Amino acid sequence: MNAHRFFHCLGEPTRLYAMLLLHDRGELCVCELVAALEQSQPKVSRHLAQLRHCELLADERRGQWVYYRLHPGLPAWTLAVLEQAVEAESAALAAMRQRLGCAKGLPGSSGRGALACG
């Protein structure tokens, strides 16, 4: 992973915020990202696919849900950059965390199972 590719892949706000949320939370289902980012499922899925293509994310299907996490092979410098970006975007991330906490029926929420996730 070189710096040009890394920053190019994060050059769109949806991709950047998805990466920051995943750095912050460890792992999220696509429907949790949809709720947190307040974007449509097709748009979020398209950006997640681009992040996978950039080798920034890994995914795992569990039943009907697909979970995403940072790629385990990311160099340490990329994680340090993400950590600094999490701090710089703390207000925006706080709002996204709140949306995650308020979402009902998502795989990671207490009301598990009411919402289909793809």
XYZ file of C-alpha atoms in Angstrom:
118
model
C 0.000 0.000 0.000
C 1.476 3.324 -0.997
C 0.314 6.753 0.163
C -1.069 7.783 -3.239
C -3.349 4.734 -3.459
C -4.415 5.008 0.180
C -5.440 8.660 -0.049
C -6.998 8.217 -3.478
C -9.211 5.436 -2.102
C -10.300 7.663 0.804
C -10.925 10.690 -1.410
C -14.728 10.402 -1.209
C -16.510 11.304 2.069
C -18.616 8.127 2.243
C -15.504 5.951 1.934
C -13.555 8.054 4.425
C -16.306 7.997 7.046
C -16.909 4.272 6.568
C -13.206 3.661 7.212
C -13.235 5.908 10.278
C -16.301 4.154 11.690
C -14.715 0.770 11.120
C -11.475 1.925 12.720
C -13.518 3.169 15.685
C -15.917 0.205 16.017
C -13.834 -2.693 14.713
C -16.571 -4.348 12.682
C -19.953 -3.288 11.330
C -22.657 -4.778 9.153
C -23.470 -2.975 5.918
C -26.879 -2.006 7.304
C -25.231 -0.454 10.370
C -23.039 1.609 8.044
C -26.141 2.654 6.075
C -27.768 3.883 9.302
C -24.664 5.655 10.590
C -23.785 7.310 7.286
C -27.405 8.148 6.388
C -26.817 6.973 2.822
C -28.723 4.514 0.670
C -27.759 0.841 0.823
C -26.721 0.726 -2.863
C -24.463 3.757 -2.435
C -22.821 2.415 0.731
C -22.381 -1.041 -0.818
C -20.752 0.480 -3.908
C -18.265 2.409 -1.777
C -17.540 -0.636 0.382
C -16.805 -2.603 -2.790
C -14.334 0.100 -3.836
C -12.638 -0.055 -0.440
C -12.378 -3.848 -0.748
C -10.885 -3.403 -4.235
C -8.330 -0.999 -2.720
C -7.540 -3.718 -0.150
C -8.501 -1.429 2.721
C -11.422 -3.578 3.932
C -12.141 -7.221 4.499
C -15.643 -8.653 4.611
C -17.333 -11.752 5.951
C -20.825 -13.063 5.263
C -22.699 -14.436 8.276
C -26.094 -15.687 7.234
C -27.909 -12.818 5.566
C -25.512 -10.178 6.907
C -22.175 -8.988 5.528
C -19.737 -7.585 8.076
C -16.824 -5.293 7.258
C -13.598 -4.569 9.100
C -10.280 -2.969 8.265
C -8.067 -5.223 6.193
C -5.744 -7.084 8.597
C -2.768 -6.452 6.298
C -2.914 -2.654 6.462
C 0.480 -1.105 7.208
C 0.918 0.566 10.599
C 1.226 4.025 9.029
C -2.289 3.757 7.558
C -3.720 2.918 10.985
C -1.904 5.916 12.472
C -3.396 8.171 9.774
C -6.875 6.775 10.473
C -6.409 7.304 14.214
C -5.539 10.967 13.635
C -8.500 11.343 11.277
C -10.840 9.851 13.911
C -9.683 12.571 16.306
C -10.014 15.294 13.663
C -13.564 14.162 12.772
C -14.706 13.525 16.352
C -17.885 15.645 16.081
C -19.054 13.953 12.877
C -18.237 10.515 14.289
C -20.139 11.276 17.500
C -23.265 11.924 15.432
C -22.723 8.676 13.499
C -22.217 6.728 16.745
C -25.483 8.165 18.044
C -27.325 7.087 14.881
C -25.889 3.597 15.372
C -27.072 3.559 18.975
C -30.571 4.662 17.996
C -30.965 2.200 15.120
C -33.382 -0.600 15.949
C -33.278 -4.095 14.529
C -29.726 -3.977 13.215
C -27.467 -6.963 13.790
C -25.315 -5.083 16.319
C -28.215 -3.439 18.147
C -30.293 -4.695 21.037
C -33.370 -5.009 18.809
C -31.670 -7.587 16.595
C -33.509 -9.151 13.736
C -36.291 -6.718 12.807
C -34.512 -5.193 9.815
C -33.247 -7.190 6.867
C -29.627 -6.517 6.084
C -27.849 -7.331 2.839
